[in-house]
Amino acid sequence: ITSRGILHVGAAFRQLLSYLLLALYAGVIFLSGWSVFRLIFLYAFSSRENDSNFATSLCAAVLTALLFNMTGTPVRRFTRKILPPEIDLERIVTEVSHLVQSMTTLENLLERFSTYLSRAVGSPKITVLIREEGQNRWKIYPAEDAENHHRMPEILLHPLLGGESDMALEDLQRRAPSPDRAAKLAAMGELETDLVLSVRYQGDLTGLLIFAPRASGRIYGGMGRTTLRLVAEQLGVALANSRLYTEARRSEAYNQFLVEHLSCGVVATDTQGLLTVVNPEARRLLHLDESAPPDEIELMPEIAGLITPTLQGDMVARDEELIIRPGARDQAHVRVSCLPFASESEELLGAVLVINDHTALERLQRQVRQADRLASIGTLASGMAHEIKNPLTALKTFTQLLPKRYNDAEFRHDFSGLAGSEIARIERIVNQLLAFARPAPLMIEQVSVHEMIDAAVRLVGPEASRQNVNLRKVLTAKDDCAAADKDRLQQVMLNLLLNALQASSPGGWVEMATELEPGHAEQEPFLRLDVRDNGSGIPPDMVAHIFDPFFTTKSEGTGLGLSVSYNIILEHKGRMEVQSKVGHGTCFSVYLPVCTV
């Protein structure tokens, strides 16, 4: 009974020995004090024996109380050394409390926990099993293999899932023989354990503590199990906290990896505008010290000037184009966005700058523009040669015949008329070419698009009537105000209308429609003008070339009308698109920025 720790006999012996030692200690102090005080009262104060008994006893009792209170704790410690308790409850609970309160990862926590508890209870090994979500699979800690999993016997797991706090070998051995008892004893032997303790959090079984037999051979008695149950409760809370801490660390490492390896520069600030994060790409683009901490870095004024308005809510910068180190050989073309970020409760936490390097793209665009310019020169040269060749041929022929037929009045009359018309044709081609290559500056003003459509329809109305084509308008845009050059925009409308009329058959129709296109996060609102017809349409292989100079499907015309119109819309910071299907007609869509003033 004593060696196995049954019925708390060890604790009873320890308490009895403590009381005996304390009584002996108190008796010795009292008798010694009584003798000393008796001599003092009899001889020093010449008191009578009967008078000194009460005073002597009182002084001896006071002395005993003082010395007993001062030295009682050392006596108890001495007793605990003689008969040590099964488990030091106070020390274990205190140490475990400090251990589980430390913020650490799950692996580190369980390794430290099992090592300490194994030493405290005298067990050679304590294994911690953590239950995987929704499965009877348990991950072992500490484990040499990170993928080491264990399957808990159902015969032991079922009672623990039902709410039992532990499964002890000593309790099973004292039960009456039964198949259930035999199966549980076999399972305990298979696990090589004397005690299986459940670890719970908010009522759910989250883990198990498996205690190997103690080196001293003593059982895990009632008092010891009570202590270990308290420890298991603390471990359950610590597991939940450690999981949260582990997830937070993983998220932090994941985010840090992303920020460090992003191909764009990232700069983050707090609510005061002080830098907290500057990733390597931002340091490279802005030529910042790679080793300097973020709070010691000073950004260039063009970028730093975006932070304060963003934090104050006055402005959100999106794709601001900047040139870093302009004029230098390593100048960089960047686009900068500055956005505020807040918590779930919408509390402002700071601002984030995202810097995208467009230097390579800008260089490529310059090369493409140069290639397009060279290609356009070849196209223009070929087109001009073709367009000017015919009138020059006619002029050359008449000029060669002029000396021979100078006296022919009819010939001179035909020559003068032809020369004038052909020279006018050449002049018109040159003027259109100049308008395409070197457009005049725009005279921007606020115009009513609907009024301009009405004017354009009136101008081409007679031609539409002559061709028996129906002109109609569907003006649904509530706001038709646009910032444009009135004459140039009128030129575009007339050009699109005349092209639509020429593509239409008698009995067909041409429609002009407007609609307001709402703006999005990174785009301002546009006024869309559609010019539709139900003509023959444009073949798919030609649609990609209709805006090229001198490209035309007509027997007459220079092919510069759509090219000039396209450039005019681009100069208005708009765009022009075309949709066409052979046999069903064509739709030209012009997008114009709406008025902002």
XYZ file of C-alpha atoms in Angstrom:
597
model
C 0.000 0.000 0.000
C 2.782 2.415 0.844
C 4.994 1.670 -2.178
C 2.111 1.793 -4.691
C 0.603 4.940 -3.205
C -2.873 3.476 -2.703
C -5.423 5.300 -0.460
C -3.063 8.296 -0.041
C -1.198 6.505 2.772
C 1.970 8.381 1.887
C 0.215 11.701 2.367
C -1.213 10.534 5.721
C 2.237 9.410 6.947
C 3.705 12.693 5.771
C 1.068 14.713 7.622
C 1.438 12.576 10.814
C 5.218 12.937 10.789
C 4.894 16.672 10.244
C 2.536 17.013 13.218
C 4.794 14.893 15.465
C 7.904 16.897 14.562
C 6.078 20.180 14.995
C 4.688 19.070 18.381
C 8.128 17.966 19.520
C 9.622 21.221 18.286
C 6.945 23.282 20.072
C 7.371 21.267 23.284
C 11.113 21.777 23.313
C 10.742 25.518 22.768
C 8.053 25.837 25.451
C 9.951 23.860 28.137
C 13.209 25.667 27.365
C 11.514 29.043 27.501
C 9.549 28.139 30.645
C 12.788 27.158 32.463
C 14.582 30.336 31.461
C 11.695 32.663 32.370
C 11.145 30.850 35.735
C 14.736 31.479 36.769
C 14.430 35.096 35.725
C 11.255 35.706 37.717
C 12.473 33.822 40.859
C 15.949 35.226 41.155
C 16.076 38.429 39.190
C 12.718 39.825 40.440
C 12.591 37.900 43.788
C 9.056 36.713 42.987
C 7.248 34.095 44.976
C 6.926 30.702 43.328
C 3.134 30.868 43.092
C 3.194 34.361 41.632
C 5.761 33.532 38.962
C 4.020 30.412 37.506
C 1.459 32.342 35.489
C 3.952 34.917 34.186
C 6.491 32.231 33.295
C 3.935 30.152 31.360
C 2.636 33.204 29.498
C 6.103 34.302 28.386
C 7.060 30.768 27.348
C 3.836 30.459 25.283
C 4.474 33.778 23.506
C 8.048 32.735 22.712
C 6.858 29.350 21.404
C 4.293 31.003 19.122
C 6.862 33.400 17.659
C 9.542 30.765 17.035
C 7.008 28.183 15.820
C 5.647 30.597 13.199
C 9.152 31.413 12.026
C 10.423 27.844 11.735
C 7.264 25.855 10.967
C 7.796 26.019 7.203
C 11.352 24.589 7.322
C 10.025 21.686 9.399
C 7.391 20.956 6.770
C 10.052 21.083 4.048
C 12.173 18.672 6.051
C 9.198 16.338 6.322
C 8.543 16.497 2.580
C 12.167 15.473 2.002
C 11.782 12.494 4.308
C 8.461 11.443 2.744
C 8.231 13.209 -0.635
C 4.712 13.510 -2.121
C 3.696 11.520 -5.170
C 3.503 14.714 -7.279
C 4.365 18.207 -6.143
C 1.049 19.858 -7.055
C 2.036 23.441 -6.298
C 5.332 23.341 -8.164
C 3.981 21.540 -11.244
C 0.953 23.815 -11.630
C 3.148 26.906 -11.263
C 5.770 25.721 -13.743
C 3.205 24.550 -16.279
C 1.365 27.882 -15.999
C 4.543 29.747 -16.900
C 5.220 27.284 -19.710
C 1.820 27.454 -21.418
C 1.617 31.236 -21.111
C 4.713 31.653 -23.259
C 3.855 32.453 -26.884
C 5.536 29.850 -29.030
C 4.858 27.449 -31.859
C 2.934 24.215 -31.339
C 5.959 21.986 -31.860
C 8.121 23.954 -29.431
C 5.378 24.090 -26.786
C 4.689 20.347 -26.823
C 8.370 19.440 -26.815
C 9.038 21.603 -23.749
C 5.816 20.464 -22.073
C 6.437 16.730 -22.471
C 10.084 17.066 -21.378
C 9.215 18.974 -18.205
C 6.200 16.866 -17.227
C 8.133 13.641 -17.811
C 10.797 14.819 -15.370
C 8.251 16.112 -12.835
C 6.181 12.913 -12.557
C 9.126 10.527 -12.918
C 7.949 8.979 -16.185
C 10.566 8.002 -18.781
C 8.327 9.139 -21.614
C 5.190 11.217 -22.087
C 3.685 11.314 -25.556
C 1.274 14.031 -26.679
C -1.233 13.111 -29.379
C -2.989 15.949 -31.224
C -6.229 14.990 -32.942
C -6.543 15.800 -36.615
C -9.767 17.518 -37.610
C -12.715 15.091 -37.819
C -10.578 11.926 -37.920
C -9.331 9.184 -35.623
C -5.817 10.108 -36.618
C -3.444 11.584 -34.099
C -0.162 13.341 -34.722
C 2.552 12.454 -32.248
C 4.653 15.033 -30.376
C 7.527 14.949 -29.999
C 8.187 12.787 -33.046
C 11.350 12.089 -34.991
C 9.318 11.884 -38.203
C 7.220 14.989 -38.909
C 4.705 12.776 -40.767
C 4.462 10.280 -37.904
C 0.791 9.581 -37.234
C -0.884 7.240 -34.776
C -4.262 5.563 -34.672
C -5.829 5.446 -31.209
C -7.566 2.148 -30.259
C -11.328 2.618 -30.419
C -11.825 0.692 -27.165
C -9.941 3.463 -25.304
C -11.022 6.381 -27.466
C -14.774 5.809 -27.146
C -15.004 6.475 -23.358
C -12.742 9.523 -23.684
C -14.939 10.927 -26.460
C -17.929 10.253 -24.212
C -16.577 12.605 -21.550
C -14.269 10.554 -19.312
C -11.192 12.506 -18.272
C -8.695 9.622 -18.056
C -8.048 5.921 -18.473
C -5.746 4.457 -15.767
C -4.200 0.976 -15.730
C -4.611 0.742 -11.926
C -8.368 1.273 -12.177
C -8.723 -1.386 -14.888
C -6.709 -3.933 -12.887
C -9.040 -3.572 -9.881
C -12.216 -4.155 -11.928
C -13.994 -7.468 -12.192
C -12.923 -9.629 -15.149
C -14.888 -8.931 -18.351
C -14.282 -8.870 -22.128
C -14.315 -5.039 -22.067
C -11.725 -4.961 -19.265
C -9.502 -7.448 -21.109
C -9.689 -5.472 -24.355
C -8.814 -2.225 -22.595
C -5.900 -3.835 -20.737
C -4.602 -5.213 -24.038
C -4.893 -1.766 -25.640
C -3.046 -0.162 -22.708
C -0.315 -2.775 -23.033
C -0.067 -2.112 -26.749
C 0.411 1.589 -26.034
C 2.885 0.799 -23.205
C 1.111 3.198 -20.885
C -0.235 3.316 -17.326
C -2.367 6.440 -17.867
C -4.146 8.089 -20.793
C -5.366 11.604 -20.037
C -7.757 13.632 -22.234
C -6.947 17.201 -23.255
C -10.024 19.320 -23.957
C -10.794 22.824 -25.113
C -14.313 24.195 -24.808
C -15.618 20.658 -24.263
C -14.028 19.155 -27.403
C -11.386 16.449 -27.220
C -8.344 17.987 -28.895
C -5.506 15.841 -27.601
C -4.299 12.983 -25.411
C -1.467 12.613 -22.907
C -0.016 9.102 -22.804
C 2.122 8.437 -19.717
C 4.624 5.565 -19.728
C 4.973 3.546 -16.456
C 6.874 5.514 -13.832
C 10.481 4.570 -13.218
C 9.783 4.147 -9.461
C 7.027 1.612 -10.121
C 4.449 3.772 -8.313
C 1.007 4.206 -9.796
C -0.616 7.425 -10.905
C -2.736 7.792 -7.790
C -5.827 9.873 -7.168
C -4.018 12.992 -5.950
C -1.507 12.774 -8.779
C -4.255 12.364 -11.395
C -6.092 15.378 -10.011
C -2.938 17.412 -10.495
C -2.438 16.062 -14.002
C -6.056 16.840 -14.927
C -5.423 20.483 -13.973
C -2.310 20.396 -16.117
C -4.308 18.917 -19.035
C -6.861 21.731 -18.770
C -4.071 24.289 -19.005
C -2.597 22.416 -21.961
C -5.947 22.514 -23.789
C -6.021 26.305 -23.604
C -2.336 26.488 -24.522
C -2.905 24.308 -27.595
C -5.599 26.661 -28.873
C -3.387 29.695 -28.280
C -0.384 27.988 -29.829
C -2.366 27.067 -32.941
C -3.402 30.696 -33.322
C 0.187 31.808 -32.764
C 1.470 29.229 -35.273
C -1.067 30.342 -37.881
C -0.141 33.960 -37.253
C 3.557 33.160 -37.654
C 2.892 31.221 -40.850
C 0.742 34.034 -42.226
C 3.436 36.533 -41.307
C 6.127 34.409 -42.988
C 3.890 33.928 -46.046
C 3.171 37.632 -46.321
C 6.819 38.465 -45.740
C 7.851 36.051 -48.483
C 5.332 37.580 -50.879
C 6.411 41.130 -50.108
C 10.107 40.271 -50.372
C 9.719 38.480 -53.716
C 7.139 40.649 -55.440
C 8.219 42.022 -58.788
C 6.757 45.418 -57.854
C 7.909 47.792 -55.149
C 5.880 47.907 -51.931
C 6.130 50.629 -49.295
C 3.879 50.663 -46.204
C 3.453 53.401 -43.600
C 1.689 53.800 -40.279
C -0.984 56.398 -39.554
C 1.710 59.030 -38.922
C 3.328 58.473 -42.309
C 6.410 56.695 -40.918
C 7.677 53.873 -43.129
C 7.196 50.370 -41.753
C 7.853 48.198 -44.818
C 10.132 48.796 -47.823
C 10.673 45.662 -49.902
C 13.841 45.010 -51.961
C 12.240 45.948 -55.295
C 11.212 49.365 -53.924
C 14.750 49.915 -52.643
C 16.140 49.028 -56.075
C 13.763 51.265 -58.018
C 14.210 54.242 -55.696
C 17.967 53.692 -55.107
C 17.497 53.315 -51.333
C 19.986 51.861 -48.870
C 19.428 48.088 -48.777
C 20.460 47.771 -45.124
C 18.721 50.827 -43.662
C 15.677 50.173 -41.446
C 12.402 51.472 -42.928
C 11.892 54.217 -40.327
C 15.234 55.789 -41.320
C 14.483 55.912 -45.061
C 13.449 59.164 -46.721
C 11.449 58.881 -49.939
C 11.765 61.218 -52.899
C 9.314 64.173 -52.706
C 7.243 63.060 -55.733
C 6.363 59.768 -54.021
C 6.308 60.966 -50.414
C 3.819 63.663 -51.430
C 1.209 60.983 -52.167
C 1.183 59.573 -48.627
C -0.191 62.477 -46.556
C -3.269 63.156 -48.760
C -4.031 59.426 -48.749
C -3.872 59.193 -44.940
C -6.057 62.292 -44.635
C -8.611 60.860 -47.054
C -8.195 63.712 -49.535
C -6.901 61.634 -52.446
C -6.286 58.106 -53.634
C -3.526 57.844 -56.243
C -3.937 55.187 -58.923
C -1.321 54.536 -61.606
C 0.358 57.932 -61.308
C 3.078 58.082 -63.970
C 6.452 59.233 -62.648
C 9.987 59.309 -63.979
C 12.624 58.392 -61.421
C 15.980 60.142 -61.941
C 14.928 61.926 -65.181
C 17.764 62.558 -67.598
C 20.042 59.962 -66.011
C 21.156 56.871 -67.871
C 19.318 54.666 -65.347
C 16.101 56.666 -65.310
C 13.027 54.593 -64.561
C 9.443 54.998 -65.753
C 7.123 53.893 -62.941
C 3.433 53.858 -62.118
C 2.616 54.539 -58.464
C -0.602 53.746 -56.605
C -1.150 54.876 -53.005
C -4.089 53.408 -51.083
C -5.140 53.491 -47.416
C -5.667 50.219 -45.567
C -7.847 49.688 -42.503
C -8.801 47.015 -39.989
C -12.038 45.029 -39.983
C -13.568 47.767 -37.833
C -12.560 50.304 -40.512
C -9.898 51.832 -38.273
C -7.159 53.418 -40.390
C -3.896 51.503 -40.035
C -1.738 53.286 -42.598
C -1.101 53.531 -46.324
C 0.447 51.268 -48.957
C 2.425 52.422 -51.975
C 2.698 50.031 -54.926
C 5.381 50.941 -57.482
C 5.383 49.166 -60.851
C 8.446 49.428 -63.056
C 7.374 50.211 -66.636
C 10.848 51.090 -67.906
C 11.136 48.021 -70.121
C 7.562 48.494 -71.338
C 8.198 52.153 -72.116
C 11.346 51.215 -74.037
C 9.410 48.586 -75.968
C 6.613 51.040 -76.721
C 9.160 53.522 -78.071
C 10.580 50.821 -80.296
C 7.094 49.856 -81.484
C 6.223 53.496 -82.166
C 9.457 53.898 -84.091
C 8.707 50.765 -86.091
C 5.157 51.966 -86.725
C 6.489 55.340 -87.804
C 8.863 53.703 -90.254
C 6.097 51.449 -91.532
C 3.779 54.448 -91.848
C 6.391 56.305 -93.871
C 6.528 53.404 -96.315
C 2.733 53.187 -96.462
C 2.386 56.940 -96.914
C 5.006 56.982 -99.637
C 3.328 54.102 -101.457
C -0.112 55.673 -101.049
C 0.995 59.098 -102.210
C 2.741 57.600 -105.215
C -0.425 55.764 -106.149
C -2.778 58.699 -105.525
C -0.639 61.345 -107.224
C 0.480 59.146 -110.109
C -2.850 59.338 -111.995
C -3.224 63.153 -112.036
C 0.474 63.545 -112.853
C 0.123 61.112 -115.750
C -2.770 63.126 -117.149
C -0.863 66.380 -116.735
C 2.233 64.863 -118.352
C 0.236 63.632 -121.367
C -1.431 66.989 -121.965
C 1.884 68.797 -121.468
C 3.570 66.610 -124.107
C 0.709 67.277 -126.561
C 0.487 70.994 -125.835
C 3.295 72.168 -128.235
C 1.772 70.265 -131.136
C -1.853 71.283 -130.527
C -1.359 74.684 -129.008
C -3.382 76.336 -131.788
C -6.330 73.992 -131.082
C -8.650 76.132 -128.927
C -10.726 73.155 -127.815
C -7.572 71.304 -126.709
C -6.346 74.334 -124.724
C -9.759 74.618 -123.055
C -9.742 70.922 -122.072
C -6.109 71.153 -120.898
C -6.748 74.170 -118.662
C -9.803 72.548 -117.076
C -8.063 69.219 -116.547
C -4.886 70.812 -115.167
C -6.867 72.798 -112.610
C -8.914 69.814 -111.381
C -5.892 67.480 -111.187
C -3.799 70.062 -109.348
C -6.727 70.576 -106.916
C -6.851 66.822 -106.418
C -3.135 66.704 -105.608
C -3.572 69.650 -103.207
C -6.460 67.874 -101.473
C -4.351 64.730 -101.010
C -1.443 66.724 -99.598
C -3.734 68.635 -97.217
C -5.310 65.416 -95.941
C -1.865 63.918 -95.517
C -0.723 66.958 -93.533
C -3.853 66.747 -91.370
C -3.019 63.114 -90.657
C 0.691 63.581 -89.998
C 0.705 67.013 -88.343
C -2.758 67.876 -86.958
C -3.486 71.432 -85.912
C -3.810 72.206 -82.169
C -7.255 71.459 -80.743
C -9.543 74.260 -79.575
C -11.220 72.501 -76.675
C -14.576 73.798 -75.436
C -17.780 72.461 -73.970
C -20.025 71.214 -76.766
C -23.424 69.567 -76.940
C -22.989 66.321 -78.821
C -26.710 66.037 -79.511
C -26.766 69.448 -81.171
C -23.784 68.474 -83.317
C -25.553 65.250 -84.329
C -28.626 67.247 -85.349
C -26.440 69.539 -87.461
C -24.633 66.610 -89.103
C -27.937 64.869 -89.923
C -29.270 68.067 -91.540
C -26.120 68.389 -93.668
C -26.219 64.830 -95.045
C -30.024 64.664 -95.173
C -30.279 65.575 -98.877
C -27.708 62.946 -99.836
C -29.570 60.339 -97.771
C -32.845 61.219 -99.485
C -31.198 60.975 -102.907
C -29.931 57.460 -102.051
C -33.266 56.481 -100.410
C -31.567 55.753 -97.050
C -33.444 56.405 -93.821
C -31.575 58.547 -91.232
C -32.632 58.088 -87.610
C -31.443 59.190 -84.143
C -31.589 57.403 -80.767
C -30.178 59.936 -78.311
C -30.517 58.300 -74.858
C -27.553 59.915 -73.081
C -28.879 62.137 -70.275
C -25.709 64.213 -70.299
C -24.392 65.046 -73.783
C -21.772 67.585 -72.755
C -18.262 66.779 -73.974
C -14.962 68.655 -74.001
C -14.010 68.782 -77.681
C -12.921 70.825 -80.662
C -16.278 71.491 -82.328
C -15.021 71.696 -85.927
C -12.805 68.600 -85.670
C -15.542 66.557 -83.982
C -18.027 67.696 -86.655
C -15.532 66.469 -89.261
C -15.490 63.024 -87.612
C -19.293 62.803 -87.483
C -19.682 63.805 -91.138
C -16.980 61.352 -92.207
C -18.638 58.443 -90.367
C -22.110 59.398 -91.674
C -20.959 59.657 -95.286
C -19.128 56.322 -95.041
C -22.273 54.716 -93.626
C -24.402 56.198 -96.429
C -21.996 54.926 -99.062
C -22.094 51.437 -97.545
C -25.923 51.372 -97.437
C -28.239 50.125 -100.171
C -31.455 51.901 -101.228
C -34.109 51.255 -98.591
C -31.523 50.806 -95.866
C -30.982 52.865 -92.754
C -28.260 54.708 -90.861
C -28.613 55.342 -87.136
C -26.785 57.718 -84.773
C -27.142 56.846 -81.069
C -25.655 58.111 -77.812
C -25.317 56.464 -74.422
C -23.494 57.377 -71.197
C -20.841 54.853 -70.144
C -20.389 55.020 -66.330
C -16.869 55.202 -64.980
C -15.184 52.454 -63.003
C -12.546 52.414 -60.268
C -9.722 53.363 -62.652
C -11.697 54.891 -65.538
C -13.637 58.113 -65.980
C -17.137 58.121 -67.516
C -17.426 58.336 -71.334
C -20.078 59.477 -73.759
C -20.471 56.820 -76.458
C -21.565 57.827 -79.970
C -22.566 54.949 -82.268
C -22.948 55.276 -86.065
C -24.667 52.118 -87.352
C -25.793 50.960 -90.769
C -27.323 47.809 -92.202
C -25.104 47.779 -95.244
C -22.880 45.093 -96.679
C -20.416 45.094 -93.769
C -16.635 44.800 -93.797
C -14.819 41.466 -94.308
C -13.005 40.283 -91.124
C -9.581 40.383 -92.775
C -10.048 44.086 -93.585
C -11.374 45.286 -90.202
C -7.875 45.410 -88.699
C -6.674 47.766 -91.470
C -9.537 50.232 -91.881
C -7.756 52.890 -89.813
C -4.516 52.545 -91.783
C -3.716 55.513 -94.044
C -4.555 55.074 -97.759
C -6.447 51.841 -97.037
C -9.848 51.933 -98.741
C -12.403 49.550 -100.248
C -13.954 52.263 -102.414
C -13.217 52.805 -106.085
C -12.896 56.505 -105.327
C -11.283 58.085 -102.271
C -7.889 58.484 -100.701
C -8.292 56.190 -97.664
C -7.280 58.965 -95.264
C -10.738 59.839 -93.894
C -10.929 57.164 -91.171
C -7.226 57.574 -90.315
C -7.687 61.308 -89.749
C -10.882 60.722 -87.761
C -9.153 58.096 -85.629
C -6.310 60.500 -84.811
C -8.774 63.283 -83.949
C -10.539 61.075 -81.389
C -7.192 59.995 -79.898
C -6.247 63.661 -79.496
C -9.502 64.125 -77.538
C -8.275 61.372 -75.132
C -11.029 59.128 -76.426
C -11.087 56.011 -78.551
C -12.808 54.623 -81.635
C -13.911 51.024 -82.108
C -15.587 49.158 -84.972
C -17.796 46.095 -85.124
C -18.869 44.657 -88.448
C -20.409 41.532 -89.880
C -20.622 40.831 -93.585
C -24.224 41.150 -94.775
C -25.452 42.650 -91.497
C -23.833 46.074 -91.370
C -21.234 48.028 -89.431
C -21.121 50.031 -86.195
C -18.469 52.660 -85.442
C -18.328 53.611 -81.725
C -16.700 56.851 -80.614
C -15.927 57.251 -76.882
C -15.511 60.850 -75.651
C -14.690 61.948 -72.072
C -17.641 63.785 -70.509
C -17.250 67.337 -69.224
C -15.763 67.644 -65.741
C -16.284 71.422 -65.387
